[in-house]
Amino acid sequence: MRLNRNCLFFILSFCYVKGVDKGNFKSCEQSSFCKRHRATRETPSAYIADLKSLSLHKERAFIDVINVEANIPLTLEIIALHNYAFRIKIQEKNGLRKRYQVENALVREPETAPIILLEKKDDHIVLGLDAVNRMVIQGNPFRLDLFNKDGHVITMNGRGMFKFEHYRTRKTLLGKAISKVAEVVGSSGSLTHRLASWIGNLLSSPEEIPMEHNPETDSQIEPLDAEEVQQTSEEPPAEVPVNNDAEETEPGMWEEDYKSHHDSKPYGPSSFGVDLSFPGSNHVYGIPEHADSLALRDTLNGDPYRLYNLDVFEYELWSPMALYGAIPFVMAKGKEGAVGVYWQNAAETWVDVRDVPGGGVVSSLMKLVSGGASEPGPHKEVHFISESGLMDVFFLLGPGPKDVLQQYTGLTGVTPLPQMFAIAYHQCRWNYNDQEDVQFVHENFDKEDMPLDVIWLDIEHTDNKKYFTWDPIKFSDSLGMMKNLSDKGRKLVTIVDPHIKRDSNYFIHKDCEANGFYIKDTNGKDFEGWCWPGSSSYPDFFNPAVREYWKEQYAFDKYHGTTKDVYIWNDMNEPSVFNGPEVTMHKDKLHHGGWEHRDVHNIYGMLVVDSTFQGLMARGENKLRPFILSRSFFAGSQRYGAIWTGDNGAEWGHLQVSIPMVLSLSIAGMAFTGGDVGGFFKNPETDLLIRWYQAGAYQPFFRAHAHEQTRRREPYLYDETTKDIIRQAIRQRYALLPYWYTLFYENEKTGIPPMRPLWLEYPKDSDTFALDDVYLLGDSLLVRPVTESKATSVKVYFPSDESAMTIWYDVETYETFTGRGYKSIEVDMYKIPVFQRGGSIIPKKLRPRRSSVLMQHDPYTLVVALDEEGKASGTLYIDDGESFDYREGKYVYGHLDYQRGKLSFRFLDAGRYSDASWVERIIVAGLRLKPHKIFAQIQGTKDHVELDFKYEAKMHILTIRKPKLPMNYEWHLQFY
Ligand code: NOJ
């Protein structure tokens, strides 16, 4: 064991010094399906939609789509959705095998809407949600065009790159044998798979024997569900040429090798891809996770962006390489509006992005279609390519970027309001050595007056990497340790990875083995891979019984030594398999239901977290809000908590890329994200560490973390000046917790994330469309962290509304900046360039405390920053900071408004929370005239109380001291 561990360290240290080894990860060229699809750029594929086959139902329509080369009918299902969206599904009409349909990403079955047949001609059909939001289906060649109020916004297959590899019988001796066996044994997916692999191992270079596709016998292998089978019209399909099946001979279709790994591919090719153009859009965003710019780059001369959840050590920057998570969602931004596409598929996916110089996506037919399109100017095009599964695509018609986000999060869900501690500061390290070390860390934060809410324990806290256990010597009294933390209002997070040590004395292993809970090898045995504990197996979270089992493990009587203040970190859940292809699971391993890992890879990690979430809910009797950090994620993961950007490095570039990475995640629904502050690998120079704390304090998830082999770097270890600067940065975070908390609450309600690209609030300001160094928190704070070494000034882009008169106030000095464009801002080491928008009111809590829990009853400071008309408004949300009581109405959500000398606080809804604190200070910036007197009146009282204030004429700043306004009542102030 010792030797194995050392071996691992050797491998890790190698990565540690050298950065990512690109040779460990596939390029498109090395991934046969990606290569085949990319080739359609030169030789477009040929499909027609048989418009005569249209079968129209109340909320959906079915049309046959036929590959004119192979003569294989597909079914296109079009579903009209509520809230301006269409969904389409494409699959074989008489499929040999059912395709995997992603089940866990959608928050619920989407609400459908009536579909309207607007036009039916020989060469096209128009289906509408209404007269404006509509889809044109063109027959020959097959293509879809979508329109919203801005006109023609999306085209699918405008370039003819649609290619759908139907399940087929292999034209070889081997293939013939497989299908014969399958015929005999019937439809058991896993049995077929096992036999297929077994035969495959016997025969190495099978002879090519042509064999015709026989839907009648083949369909016995695994028929589609009755409801999945499309309805067709009475009319005969259009004439199509006969199959020549040229593609059958291409390498990699029936088995594929990568390095020493063999993919047996018993079901053969099953991939599909299509081009999507966005006329009128010059920018596309999304498809996280990549360490790249927010606006996606043209990939023509390199690899496409890859979506395949992988454990990548010290990843490459500004690269389309795959990372730990995958969200197949893009948003295309036009001059003003935006549209989105959610490509619901959990298999390996590649996405090419292209800058199209102009023209090319409008067919002559389209120009004739009523309300049709004119030739577009330069625009973006993407090409999605997935290895298997159902083609299941959502077109989100906006028309604005916030509408698209609401449509997307309406489908996949929102991040539930976190507990207050979760959005405060977290201190992590691989590892805190023992309970004394934990005590030492939190005492030192106290000694140095540095706020801290959470300490984290990495894998070494366990008994030999057996999760749900403690090292009996180093953590002999975890409950005592917890008590010390809880007394200071602090929490602990422990790591629970989904690889299980194959140790016959380990209860989890015993249970999983006995119950058949592990992912299976092609021979039906438990798959064994290599991870932190050495030989490991992986629970199959696609089995509901496994999810239930995992959930139960978090109960206090099972996970001994934990309390309600212990929360969870699910790491390595891509899953990471050290000796697997590309450090992950082999694609032909088998899951519950007979699905291959190939079909479900990208969603595995999310199911781990889903089960953990259910476990924490059950543990706390559904009272306390769970907190979970995950490394792997998929569309919908936002519903379970936070993710972080994995193993970054202590380099300025990693700090810089953290901004577009978090923004990209934010606009793909993942609201609660951040990177390892300080960089995971390597030792940061002091100024890098400082700048990272300053940036991290203004990102949604704020956690410092470091690799085992780095020097200790808790902020109290530094010289006095460094300590002071970091202390100030963390305090700035704590001061803004009421604002962050309100933003998270609003995110739960609307799906709009706390951290936003500028264009989300200024959709017409095209200068904001490609910015990677500046962003907004809510709509009121502009943040441009210093991410350059030795910077003495930074250039900040100030966006503006149409009148170009937006005023921005420096949050420290109240210096104002007006008008759109770049301004140079001087920075010393203390300075974090943050600006409050004129027209906003921001709630803060300014009393320094040791943890957020100790701030619960602290009074508020309201910062009112006036716009050019002397107005401002904002919101404030308050509750107990931890429970689900807010869902029973125990909260206050209020609107703050200042205009014409009156500042008022009004409840926005029926929520009430008697424990809400009070206002101790109000600062009004930009007030041109000094008031004579200010009176306060609190709802339910007749008294008008005169308030004490001071006015700084030079800066136009008014400060009202101790107005003592209770936030559980409505009130107003009148300025005379
Ligand atoms: C990989 C994670 O990315 C890292 O944060 C963690 O410290 C190590 N696993 C050890 O658990």
GROMACS .gro file of C-alpha atoms and ligand atoms in nm, residues 324 430 458-459 495 497 532 569 571-572 631 644 646-647 676 680 703 705-706, ligand 1:
model
   30
  324TYR     CA    1  -1.449   1.825  -1.457
  430TRP     CA    2  -0.515   1.895   0.171
  458ASP     CA    3  -0.960   1.644   0.284
  459ILE     CA    4  -0.910   1.270   0.226
  495ILE     CA    5  -1.478   1.490   0.192
  497ASP     CA    6  -1.559   1.056  -0.267
  532TRP     CA    7  -0.690   0.724  -0.369
  569TRP     CA    8  -1.756   1.770  -0.028
  571ASP     CA    9  -1.480   1.514  -0.510
  572MET     CA   10  -1.342   1.286  -0.786
  631ARG     CA   11  -1.621   1.890  -0.861
  644TRP     CA   12  -1.547   2.479  -0.780
  646GLY     CA   13  -1.084   2.214  -0.964
  647ASP     CA   14  -0.709   2.188  -0.954
  676ASP     CA   15  -0.935   2.761  -0.516
  680PHE     CA   16  -0.421   2.454  -0.567
  703ARG     CA   17  -1.262   2.905  -0.038
  705HIS     CA   18  -0.740   2.550  -0.080
  706ALA     CA   19  -0.395   2.404  -0.141
  977NOJ     C1   20  -0.865   1.642  -0.608
  977NOJ     C2   21  -0.930   1.773  -0.576
  977NOJ     O1   22  -0.946   1.848  -0.691
  977NOJ     C3   23  -0.848   1.845  -0.471
  977NOJ     O2   24  -0.911   1.965  -0.440
  977NOJ     C4   25  -0.832   1.759  -0.349
  977NOJ     O3   26  -0.752   1.824  -0.255
  977NOJ     C5   27  -0.768   1.627  -0.388
  977NOJ     N1   28  -0.849   1.564  -0.487
  977NOJ     C6   29  -0.752   1.533  -0.270
  977NOJ     O4   30  -0.874   1.498  -0.219
   0.00000   0.00000   0.00000
